[in-house]
XYZ file of C-alpha atoms in Angstrom:
688
model
C 13.326 71.154 12.758
C 11.050 73.642 10.908
C 10.109 77.154 12.206
C 7.017 75.670 13.841
C 9.102 73.209 15.848
C 8.125 70.173 13.763
C 10.712 67.452 13.163
C 10.211 65.553 9.901
C 10.590 61.760 9.491
C 13.935 60.348 8.438
C 15.606 63.119 10.410
C 15.160 65.648 7.575
C 14.311 69.251 8.522
C 12.947 71.844 6.118
C 15.272 74.762 5.514
C 14.453 78.172 7.042
C 13.848 79.681 3.642
C 10.867 77.384 3.031
C 7.680 79.406 2.628
C 5.123 78.838 5.386
C 2.510 77.681 2.883
C 4.655 74.760 1.861
C 4.433 73.102 5.263
C 0.827 72.303 4.683
C 1.498 69.560 2.129
C 3.662 67.430 4.422
C 1.337 68.006 7.327
C -1.696 66.953 5.313
C -0.005 63.745 4.103
C 1.011 62.855 7.650
C -2.411 63.693 9.059
C -4.220 61.595 6.491
C -1.598 58.815 6.391
C -3.811 56.000 7.748
C -6.768 56.928 5.541
C -4.546 57.098 2.436
C -3.003 53.701 3.190
C -6.427 52.133 3.857
C -7.883 53.361 0.579
C -4.748 52.348 -1.268
C -4.930 48.785 0.099
C -8.590 48.483 -0.856
C -7.872 49.676 -4.409
C -4.778 47.533 -5.127
C -6.544 44.362 -4.001
C -7.928 44.320 -7.549
C -4.440 43.601 -8.922
C -3.840 39.931 -9.735
C -0.950 39.124 -7.359
C -2.340 41.310 -4.542
C -5.598 39.385 -4.147
C -4.087 36.577 -2.091
C -1.388 38.494 -0.194
C -1.821 38.909 3.572
C -1.996 42.461 4.911
C 1.640 42.756 6.121
C 3.049 41.456 2.834
C 0.835 43.752 0.783
C 1.659 46.887 2.763
C 5.381 45.999 2.656
C 7.330 49.309 2.298
C 4.391 51.486 1.172
C 4.092 53.425 4.511
C 7.802 54.338 4.298
C 7.390 55.344 0.659
C 4.463 57.614 1.565
C 6.567 59.358 4.216
C 9.529 59.705 1.865
C 7.315 61.085 -0.932
C 6.210 63.848 1.428
C 9.851 64.592 2.288
C 10.811 64.594 -1.420
C 7.960 67.002 -2.224
C 9.175 69.399 0.469
C 12.751 69.119 -0.780
C 11.674 69.845 -4.357
C 9.569 72.778 -3.210
C 12.565 74.230 -1.399
C 14.754 73.866 -4.462
C 16.974 71.195 -2.961
C 18.002 67.922 -4.598
C 15.530 65.299 -3.377
C 16.715 62.263 -1.483
C 15.679 59.346 -3.700
C 14.496 56.366 -1.591
C 16.715 53.849 -3.392
C 16.878 51.321 -0.550
C 13.136 51.408 0.076
C 12.395 51.179 -3.652
C 14.914 48.343 -3.982
C 13.418 46.392 -1.079
C 9.925 46.992 -2.396
C 10.995 45.812 -5.862
C 12.516 42.605 -4.483
C 9.479 41.842 -2.356
C 7.152 42.330 -5.292
C 9.373 40.289 -7.628
C 9.376 37.409 -5.177
C 5.590 37.233 -4.849
C 4.985 37.294 -8.594
C 4.465 40.939 -9.597
C 5.474 42.065 -13.048
C 6.721 45.577 -13.836
C 3.347 46.958 -14.947
C 1.791 45.838 -11.670
C 4.517 47.553 -9.646
C 3.878 50.787 -11.579
C 0.133 50.323 -11.118
C 0.622 50.315 -7.340
C 2.339 53.700 -7.566
C -0.451 54.998 -9.803
C -3.036 53.966 -7.206
C -0.948 55.628 -4.501
C -0.809 58.865 -6.582
C -4.588 58.832 -7.132
C -5.259 58.216 -3.444
C -2.973 61.075 -2.362
C -4.545 63.460 -4.881
C -8.018 62.434 -3.784
C -7.282 63.375 -0.189
C -5.489 66.602 -1.073
C -8.427 67.646 -3.258
C -10.637 67.687 -0.179
C -8.666 70.665 1.059
C -8.446 73.987 -0.773
C -7.343 72.871 -4.258
C -6.325 76.360 -5.359
C -4.000 76.793 -2.428
C -2.248 73.470 -3.146
C -1.730 73.736 -6.894
C 1.947 74.539 -6.539
C 2.445 71.793 -3.962
C 0.679 69.230 -6.153
C 3.308 69.808 -8.822
C 5.925 68.677 -6.362
C 3.828 65.652 -5.312
C 3.720 64.494 -8.935
C 7.441 65.006 -9.343
C 8.192 63.173 -6.092
C 6.037 60.190 -7.043
C 7.605 60.130 -10.528
C 11.066 60.030 -8.971
C 10.002 57.168 -6.669
C 8.485 55.264 -9.577
C 11.610 55.792 -11.633
C 13.829 54.549 -8.805
C 11.617 51.554 -8.158
C 11.449 50.651 -11.851
C 15.194 50.963 -12.164
C 15.827 48.818 -9.114
C 13.096 46.375 -10.097
C 14.560 45.964 -13.560
C 18.090 45.434 -12.282
C 16.963 43.071 -9.562
C 14.771 41.154 -11.971
C 17.520 40.811 -14.554
C 20.035 39.727 -11.954
C 17.633 37.317 -10.310
C 16.429 35.808 -13.565
C 20.002 35.360 -14.721
C 20.782 33.485 -11.503
C 17.614 31.401 -11.681
C 18.282 30.510 -15.303
C 21.786 29.364 -14.418
C 20.434 27.234 -11.577
C 17.880 25.657 -13.925
C 20.646 24.924 -16.419
C 23.010 23.316 -13.913
C 20.141 21.320 -12.433
C 19.305 19.907 -15.852
C 22.895 19.286 -16.923
C 24.302 17.842 -13.681
C 24.670 14.087 -13.722
C 25.121 13.639 -9.977
C 24.340 15.379 -6.710
C 28.019 16.221 -6.144
C 28.311 17.877 -9.544
C 25.115 19.839 -8.919
C 26.315 21.172 -5.549
C 29.668 22.294 -6.954
C 28.029 24.109 -9.848
C 25.434 25.744 -7.573
C 28.238 27.252 -5.483
C 29.818 28.717 -8.601
C 26.474 30.345 -9.414
C 26.267 31.824 -5.895
C 29.816 33.222 -6.074
C 29.582 34.563 -9.626
C 26.145 36.131 -9.065
C 27.250 37.907 -5.861
C 30.541 39.790 -6.455
C 30.934 40.524 -2.751
C 30.982 36.803 -1.903
C 34.364 35.043 -1.648
C 33.224 31.778 -0.019
C 30.162 29.581 -0.206
C 29.217 26.326 1.499
C 26.308 23.869 1.269
C 25.612 21.573 4.218
C 23.006 18.806 3.863
C 21.035 17.228 6.642
C 21.950 13.694 7.723
C 19.564 12.780 10.508
C 20.208 15.167 13.397
C 23.418 16.576 11.900
C 24.528 18.846 9.070
C 27.469 17.736 6.946
C 29.467 19.827 4.475
C 28.866 18.448 0.969
C 30.283 21.247 -1.227
C 32.531 24.278 -0.697
C 34.009 27.211 -2.612
C 36.880 29.033 -0.951
C 36.725 26.776 2.133
C 37.759 23.453 0.570
C 39.402 22.209 3.770
C 35.956 21.849 5.368
C 34.998 19.283 2.748
C 38.325 17.469 3.008
C 37.998 17.242 6.792
C 34.390 16.017 6.592
C 33.197 18.894 8.783
C 29.780 18.401 10.395
C 27.817 19.734 13.339
C 24.565 19.039 15.132
C 21.382 20.893 14.316
C 21.258 23.754 16.804
C 25.056 23.888 17.124
C 27.030 26.850 15.836
C 26.081 29.298 13.110
C 24.759 26.811 10.528
C 23.147 24.653 13.205
C 21.252 27.625 14.560
C 19.950 28.518 11.098
C 18.767 24.906 10.693
C 17.078 24.872 14.108
C 15.369 28.251 13.779
C 14.519 27.974 10.071
C 15.523 31.578 9.391
C 18.457 33.471 7.812
C 21.294 34.832 9.951
C 24.172 37.254 9.302
C 27.462 37.812 11.138
C 29.706 40.872 10.703
C 32.947 39.221 11.824
C 32.631 35.471 11.427
C 36.345 34.773 12.008
C 36.092 35.996 15.600
C 32.472 35.129 16.376
C 32.078 32.286 18.922
C 28.980 31.026 17.105
C 31.211 29.839 14.244
C 32.503 26.303 14.901
C 34.460 25.841 11.677
C 38.215 26.295 12.222
C 38.607 26.902 8.486
C 36.410 30.023 8.615
C 38.518 31.331 11.503
C 41.766 30.618 9.660
C 40.597 32.315 6.450
C 39.540 35.453 8.303
C 35.998 35.540 6.927
C 34.199 38.766 7.832
C 30.585 38.919 6.636
C 28.791 35.570 6.774
C 25.186 35.182 5.625
C 23.320 31.888 5.786
C 19.846 30.636 4.877
C 17.966 27.395 5.594
C 17.256 25.107 2.651
C 13.599 24.143 3.072
C 11.412 21.966 0.861
C 7.704 21.679 1.700
C 8.359 22.623 5.306
C 11.154 20.073 5.760
C 14.773 21.006 6.411
C 17.112 19.856 3.639
C 20.232 21.712 4.722
C 21.902 25.114 5.056
C 23.753 27.343 2.568
C 25.951 30.276 3.515
C 28.198 32.758 1.737
C 31.050 34.771 3.174
C 33.168 37.816 2.340
C 36.851 38.327 3.102
C 36.594 42.130 2.706
C 33.076 43.330 3.584
C 31.544 43.232 7.055
C 28.017 42.797 5.748
C 26.189 41.910 2.571
C 23.822 44.431 1.023
C 20.112 43.919 1.315
C 20.033 43.258 -2.393
C 22.690 40.529 -2.096
C 20.855 38.931 0.811
C 17.532 38.860 -1.004
C 19.113 37.473 -4.145
C 20.897 34.746 -2.167
C 17.619 33.745 -0.519
C 15.815 33.544 -3.865
C 18.611 31.507 -5.477
C 18.853 29.227 -2.437
C 15.135 28.464 -2.590
C 15.364 27.485 -6.251
C 18.550 25.521 -5.549
C 16.770 23.582 -2.787
C 14.268 22.192 -5.269
C 17.095 21.079 -7.546
C 18.998 19.536 -4.625
C 15.894 17.671 -3.430
C 15.253 16.332 -6.924
C 18.818 15.067 -7.289
C 18.802 13.550 -3.797
C 15.621 11.648 -4.590
C 17.022 10.587 -7.942
C 20.239 9.419 -6.276
C 18.272 7.418 -3.707
C 16.136 5.911 -6.448
C 19.191 4.987 -8.505
C 20.789 3.359 -5.480
C 17.640 1.394 -4.733
C 17.306 0.374 -8.381
C 20.927 -0.756 -8.453
C 20.414 -2.771 -5.277
C 17.171 -4.258 -6.586
C 18.764 -5.136 -9.922
C 21.733 -6.765 -8.193
C 19.437 -8.780 -5.930
C 17.106 -9.811 -8.741
C 20.025 -10.840 -10.955
C 21.222 -13.213 -8.220
C 17.897 -15.027 -8.034
C 17.787 -18.527 -9.583
C 14.352 -17.717 -11.040
C 13.415 -15.425 -13.898
C 11.835 -12.184 -12.685
C 9.955 -9.558 -14.706
C 8.385 -6.337 -13.384
C 5.744 -4.420 -15.353
C 3.877 -1.168 -14.699
C 0.103 -0.975 -14.329
C -2.210 -0.710 -16.064
C -0.351 -0.639 -19.388
C 1.750 -3.742 -18.800
C 4.948 -2.073 -20.029
C 7.942 -4.113 -18.906
C 10.197 -2.204 -16.524
C 12.697 -4.789 -15.382
C 13.859 -8.265 -16.258
C 16.790 -10.161 -14.801
C 19.477 -12.198 -16.538
C 17.863 -15.488 -15.553
C 14.713 -14.532 -17.484
C 16.783 -14.136 -20.653
C 18.565 -17.435 -19.986
C 15.306 -19.349 -19.546
C 13.796 -17.902 -22.736
C 17.162 -18.084 -24.530
C 16.765 -14.646 -26.052
C 17.131 -11.038 -24.781
C 14.243 -9.608 -22.809
C 11.457 -8.423 -25.119
C 10.597 -4.888 -23.998
C 6.832 -5.191 -24.449
C 5.177 -1.776 -24.250
C 1.709 -3.040 -23.366
C -0.164 -6.238 -22.538
C -1.227 -6.747 -26.163
C 2.453 -6.991 -27.102
C 2.808 -10.049 -24.864
C 1.964 -11.983 -28.041
C 5.657 -11.761 -28.847
C 6.250 -14.227 -26.008
C 5.484 -17.633 -27.526
C 3.526 -19.452 -24.831
C 1.089 -22.367 -25.159
C -1.345 -24.223 -22.934
C 0.308 -27.523 -21.956
C -2.970 -29.475 -22.083
C -3.989 -28.833 -25.682
C -1.236 -26.680 -27.207
C -3.433 -23.613 -27.748
C -1.486 -20.314 -27.924
C -1.641 -18.275 -24.733
C -3.569 -15.027 -25.290
C -1.914 -11.825 -23.935
C -4.437 -11.556 -21.122
C -3.910 -15.199 -20.096
C -0.348 -14.698 -18.899
C -0.008 -14.730 -15.099
C 1.600 -11.270 -15.184
C -1.323 -9.787 -17.159
C -3.860 -11.311 -14.773
C -2.010 -9.765 -11.826
C -1.885 -6.338 -13.518
C -5.465 -6.200 -14.772
C -7.435 -8.184 -12.198
C -5.151 -8.059 -9.160
C -4.918 -11.853 -9.083
C -2.254 -13.762 -7.205
C -1.458 -16.512 -9.696
C 0.335 -19.615 -8.454
C 1.899 -22.453 -10.457
C 0.758 -21.460 -13.940
C 2.400 -24.023 -16.212
C 3.179 -22.784 -19.722
C 4.855 -24.513 -22.649
C 7.167 -22.045 -24.401
C 8.976 -21.792 -27.711
C 12.401 -20.473 -26.833
C 14.611 -18.138 -28.786
C 16.825 -20.954 -30.102
C 13.837 -22.826 -31.522
C 13.626 -25.438 -28.747
C 10.629 -26.129 -26.541
C 10.508 -25.727 -22.786
C 8.118 -25.586 -19.848
C 8.012 -22.811 -17.232
C 6.074 -22.395 -14.001
C 4.780 -18.840 -13.405
C 3.907 -17.198 -10.091
C 2.627 -13.611 -10.301
C 1.223 -10.986 -7.937
C 0.146 -7.327 -8.115
C 2.135 -4.526 -6.444
C -0.121 -2.019 -4.666
C 0.446 1.472 -3.250
C -0.584 2.657 0.210
C -4.179 3.239 -0.992
C -4.423 -0.266 -2.441
C -4.207 0.753 -6.099
C -2.315 -1.579 -8.428
C 0.822 0.222 -9.608
C 2.801 -2.716 -10.983
C 2.898 -6.472 -11.335
C 5.710 -8.952 -10.815
C 6.155 -12.484 -12.086
C 8.752 -15.045 -11.067
C 9.180 -18.190 -13.120
C 11.388 -21.270 -13.160
C 12.353 -23.641 -15.939
C 10.777 -27.038 -15.242
C 11.555 -28.507 -18.666
C 13.933 -31.137 -17.311
C 11.552 -31.944 -14.465
C 8.664 -32.448 -16.877
C 10.843 -34.590 -19.120
C 11.910 -36.676 -16.117
C 8.293 -37.111 -15.004
C 7.270 -38.071 -18.517
C 10.113 -40.556 -18.744
C 9.119 -41.997 -15.386
C 5.499 -42.332 -16.487
C 6.571 -43.986 -19.707
C 8.827 -46.433 -17.872
C 6.159 -47.180 -15.281
C 3.606 -47.801 -18.012
C 5.921 -50.287 -19.750
C 7.010 -51.934 -16.522
C 3.489 -52.239 -15.200
C 2.368 -53.852 -18.453
C 5.252 -56.339 -18.445
C 4.688 -57.200 -14.773
C 1.053 -58.195 -15.204
C 1.720 -61.674 -16.621
C 4.288 -62.912 -14.074
C 2.334 -61.295 -11.225
C -0.831 -63.050 -12.385
C 0.996 -66.362 -12.429
C 2.329 -65.774 -8.895
C -1.115 -64.878 -7.589
C -2.748 -67.898 -9.295
C -0.225 -70.408 -7.977
C -0.188 -68.957 -4.481
C -3.989 -69.140 -4.359
C -3.891 -72.751 -5.580
C -1.335 -73.698 -2.892
C -3.393 -71.913 -0.256
C -6.514 -73.903 -1.131
C -4.626 -77.210 -1.316
C -2.791 -76.911 1.962
C -3.256 -80.017 4.142
C -4.484 -79.875 7.728
C -1.935 -79.810 10.490
C 1.047 -77.737 11.477
C 2.781 -78.041 8.113
C -0.346 -76.968 6.279
C -0.791 -73.997 8.606
C 2.740 -72.779 7.915
C 2.093 -73.124 4.165
C -1.201 -71.197 4.441
C 0.515 -68.343 6.323
C 3.260 -68.043 3.723
C 0.875 -68.351 0.792
C -1.465 -65.774 2.389
C 1.453 -63.348 2.672
C 2.317 -63.937 -0.993
C -1.310 -63.414 -2.053
C -1.670 -60.131 -0.088
C 1.625 -58.797 -1.446
C 0.677 -59.767 -4.978
C -2.724 -58.074 -4.599
C -1.056 -54.842 -3.384
C 1.344 -55.060 -6.313
C -1.588 -55.576 -8.651
C -3.412 -52.536 -7.279
C -0.274 -50.430 -7.699
C 0.092 -51.625 -11.278
C -3.577 -50.809 -11.910
C -3.001 -47.324 -10.514
C 0.039 -46.807 -12.727
C -1.846 -47.969 -15.788
C -4.799 -45.726 -14.943
C -2.484 -42.777 -14.396
C -0.723 -43.353 -17.698
C -4.101 -43.627 -19.434
C -5.341 -40.401 -17.842
C -2.134 -38.551 -18.742
C -2.283 -39.813 -22.301
C -6.000 -39.076 -22.703
C -6.697 -42.761 -23.322
C -8.819 -43.574 -20.285
C -11.795 -45.671 -21.320
C -15.116 -45.228 -19.508
C -18.479 -46.782 -20.262
C -21.506 -44.705 -19.242
C -24.674 -46.465 -18.093
C -27.617 -45.370 -15.978
C -26.843 -46.251 -12.376
C -29.126 -45.838 -9.331
C -27.399 -43.435 -6.973
C -28.466 -45.180 -3.724
C -27.162 -48.576 -4.879
C -23.893 -47.002 -6.015
C -23.350 -45.320 -2.658
C -24.405 -48.301 -0.565
C -22.061 -50.612 -2.460
C -19.151 -48.200 -1.924
C -19.890 -47.923 1.801
C -20.593 -51.637 2.283
C -17.094 -52.607 1.147
C -15.635 -50.588 4.061
C -18.098 -51.417 6.838
C -16.023 -54.271 8.226
C -12.868 -52.150 8.280
C -14.727 -49.286 9.933
C -16.164 -51.587 12.599
C -12.721 -53.048 13.234
C -11.297 -49.536 13.736
C -14.305 -48.445 15.838
C -15.226 -45.682 13.389
C -18.889 -44.908 12.753
C -19.572 -45.003 8.976
C -22.933 -43.583 7.872
C -24.791 -42.627 4.692
C -27.109 -39.684 4.131
C -29.263 -39.431 1.021
C -30.808 -35.963 1.135
C -33.618 -34.348 -0.834
C -33.211 -32.509 -4.125
C -31.857 -28.980 -3.588
C -34.771 -27.598 -5.636
C -37.359 -29.544 -3.670
C -37.602 -32.229 -6.393
C -37.459 -36.013 -6.106
C -35.375 -37.496 -3.324
C -31.973 -38.894 -4.211
C -33.298 -42.289 -3.164
C -34.962 -42.486 -6.607
C -32.194 -40.756 -8.539
C -30.194 -42.390 -11.343
C -27.124 -41.022 -13.078
C -25.062 -42.001 -16.109
C -21.556 -43.077 -15.140
C -18.991 -45.854 -15.324
C -19.921 -47.826 -12.192
C -16.518 -49.409 -11.593
C -14.671 -46.123 -12.059
C -16.917 -44.201 -9.661
C -16.624 -47.016 -7.110
C -12.867 -46.627 -7.516
C -13.222 -42.922 -6.645
C -15.333 -43.774 -3.589
C -12.839 -46.431 -2.565
C -9.982 -43.953 -2.606
C -11.806 -41.202 -0.698
C -13.441 -43.438 1.934
C -10.204 -45.416 2.355
C -8.252 -42.212 2.986
C -10.886 -41.040 5.494
C -10.575 -44.298 7.425
C -6.803 -43.855 7.565
C -7.039 -40.454 9.333
C -10.166 -40.844 11.507
C -9.362 -41.898 15.084
C -11.345 -44.553 17.002
C -14.692 -43.157 18.071
C -14.730 -40.807 15.087
C -17.302 -40.505 12.327
C -17.287 -40.674 8.519
C -20.362 -39.431 6.662
C -21.032 -40.189 2.998
C -23.615 -37.735 1.719
C -25.444 -37.100 -1.564
C -27.003 -33.806 -2.686
C -28.965 -33.476 -5.910
C -28.703 -30.096 -7.622
C -30.376 -28.921 -10.820
C -27.366 -29.636 -13.053
C -25.251 -32.009 -11.001
C -25.101 -34.481 -8.150
C -22.657 -33.779 -5.328
C -21.068 -36.692 -3.433
C -19.139 -35.823 -0.268
C -17.129 -37.777 2.297
C -16.665 -35.984 5.626
C -14.362 -37.228 8.384
C -13.565 -36.096 11.908
C -9.829 -36.483 11.465
C -7.110 -33.907 12.189
C -7.774 -31.809 9.085
C -5.307 -30.539 6.503
C -2.993 -27.540 6.725
C -3.958 -24.670 4.342
C -0.549 -24.688 2.622
C -1.001 -28.364 1.692
C -4.450 -28.052 0.094
C -3.196 -26.897 -3.357
C -0.935 -29.960 -3.648
C -3.330 -32.765 -2.665
C -4.276 -33.812 -6.201
C -0.751 -33.732 -7.604
C 0.821 -36.991 -8.690
C 3.233 -38.622 -6.233
C 2.681 -35.915 -3.633
C 2.335 -36.958 -0.006
C 2.053 -34.791 3.077
C 5.075 -34.852 5.361
C 2.592 -34.997 8.271
C 0.715 -38.046 7.000
C 0.626 -40.910 9.518
C -0.061 -43.599 6.913
C 1.931 -44.767 3.935
C 0.895 -44.353 0.342
C 2.352 -43.789 -3.092
C 0.636 -40.450 -3.804
C -1.418 -41.604 -6.798
C -4.910 -42.159 -5.394
C -6.200 -38.590 -5.407
C -4.586 -37.806 -8.764
C -6.333 -40.842 -10.266
C -9.628 -39.925 -8.576
C -9.380 -36.437 -10.083
C -8.726 -37.894 -13.549
C -11.682 -40.284 -13.262
C -14.101 -37.552 -12.096
C -12.973 -35.103 -14.774
C -13.340 -37.834 -17.418
C -17.032 -37.909 -16.435
C -17.276 -34.109 -16.841
C -17.313 -33.494 -13.101
C -15.021 -31.824 -10.624
C -13.362 -32.779 -7.362
C -12.203 -30.725 -4.381
C -11.636 -30.553 -0.652
C -12.578 -28.306 2.257
C -10.641 -28.612 5.480
C -9.534 -26.826 8.616
C -6.877 -28.125 10.983
C -8.520 -29.718 14.009
C -11.992 -29.824 12.420
C -11.746 -32.643 9.913
C -12.025 -32.649 6.123
C -14.670 -32.960 3.435
C -13.705 -34.366 0.042
C -16.384 -33.956 -2.619
C -16.867 -34.691 -6.279
C -19.660 -33.915 -8.714
C -21.177 -35.737 -11.663
C -23.300 -33.894 -14.233
C -27.001 -34.658 -14.631
C -28.333 -35.163 -18.127
C -31.686 -33.547 -19.113
C -33.434 -36.933 -18.845
C -32.083 -37.463 -15.332
C -33.177 -33.999 -14.346
C -36.697 -34.650 -15.632
C -36.860 -37.936 -13.757
């Protein structure tokens, strides 16, 4: 306490020999403390890292430094050795280092503090304070020197530790290796530390994953719940904790720590973007507490280590998922290829893909490089352009491509046929991030189908002559049967033979037509045909059957879609017999599925470039999954209630397409079906 009864901060009293005039400096600094700090804060806000700091972080240890500068000035004035504020300067240096200050900015803060102090002292009697001002300068210089020294040491030590963490993060090949090497960095960077442990979160528990000096914890698989014990409390509260005698503290649940006699124990939470990753702690066998410098350094290193741990954990998870995906994909009987979007670079291909192509997977770097895959259109043999592949269409346009048939030239020089199915892979926002294609080898299937078609074509041709003879003779016997019971029996048997022969003949005709369509040898003769007569003839041939089944069969000839001539006066160029064959198939199928009391409507619509013929029934409708297969050869629905050989619709499609038209179907279960086909209108027909 000074002669005036004043007790100075930090418990430091001025000696009795201090001149009375010297008390004024300390008193002035204390009296103007708030004003000095306010002006200082306003001025240092111009420094780059200070602009975004909140008030508490910016002020940091500056109020303590101001008080200690006043004490140092008084000590210097009295001729005593000043008490250098090493701890305050050290803490201030660490805080500033952590928030991104460089050395010049730390010194600049002290310069602003000096200017602010001098500004306030100058408001008093400058001449009376000249001697005291000398001591203020010397005190601030000593504080700056201490802070710079501590800053430099802390920065060098911290940077050395951070550099080592960056190195081990880059060099480590697994998470386990990374954790072990991180602990060595912690121990070697902090001489007072004898033990170190990293626990990682597994759901609601923390499990020891790496140890140094406490290896038994790892061997025993030590774990505890979040909120339990020392490490659990750190995890629950998300803040550092320190114990002075861990071996005897009840908060410590690890028997190994008790057995080793660990004294000081300091732990920090490992946080990444607000999420708990785990806990790290270090212990000393000799010291009861870690220095502030050691604590701050451990926190800084732990934060950097958390980023490395998170990266390796994510990489490990990704590698595990990739290994699982690769194993699953390799077991698939189909070839599978995954490519990134939008480039088309191939990321993954399974073993089956290489087997089907009979060469190693071509690592195409972009869609244009898909030319290396030798694919051809099966219809005309044209090379498949890069953008035509199902995978490219999925990547670029987001298409879901089903049943794309491609003829391929394999790696061993042989030809094959594959069936591609591709789809885009989208992220949570719906953006295409990849594309996947699965394909199967249908070469043998296509060869078998071709062989079957060839055999059927030969057989059907060779059967025509004997079948014609059977039909002729059976018809002759039927006509010549005598009256009476014997003649009736002969007529019944001959009628059965005739009907069977006619069905056989129709089947042979279908097989011949199908072979002609497949071989591109179908012959059609185009003549102008009145549309109404064509439709009425097709309907007339089924009127008796419809009446017998109590199905209403009607015809609608509408007006031109453009308001032109009615279809009643319309003519079109076509092969009459072939189009009647199409009508026969579609109307016959409709009669098969329409229940008694139902309705079948045959409708005509004239459009500018085409005429649309449609047959609508009130039957049960067709399931959506069956629609894509209706026009395939030999395909029959498993739900069909009538028998057939699966050729009618395929032949109808071939006949319509041979005329330059198209055929399709619209249907909903329970609401009936509409089969339609179009025939193009020539300019003369349009003008008519």
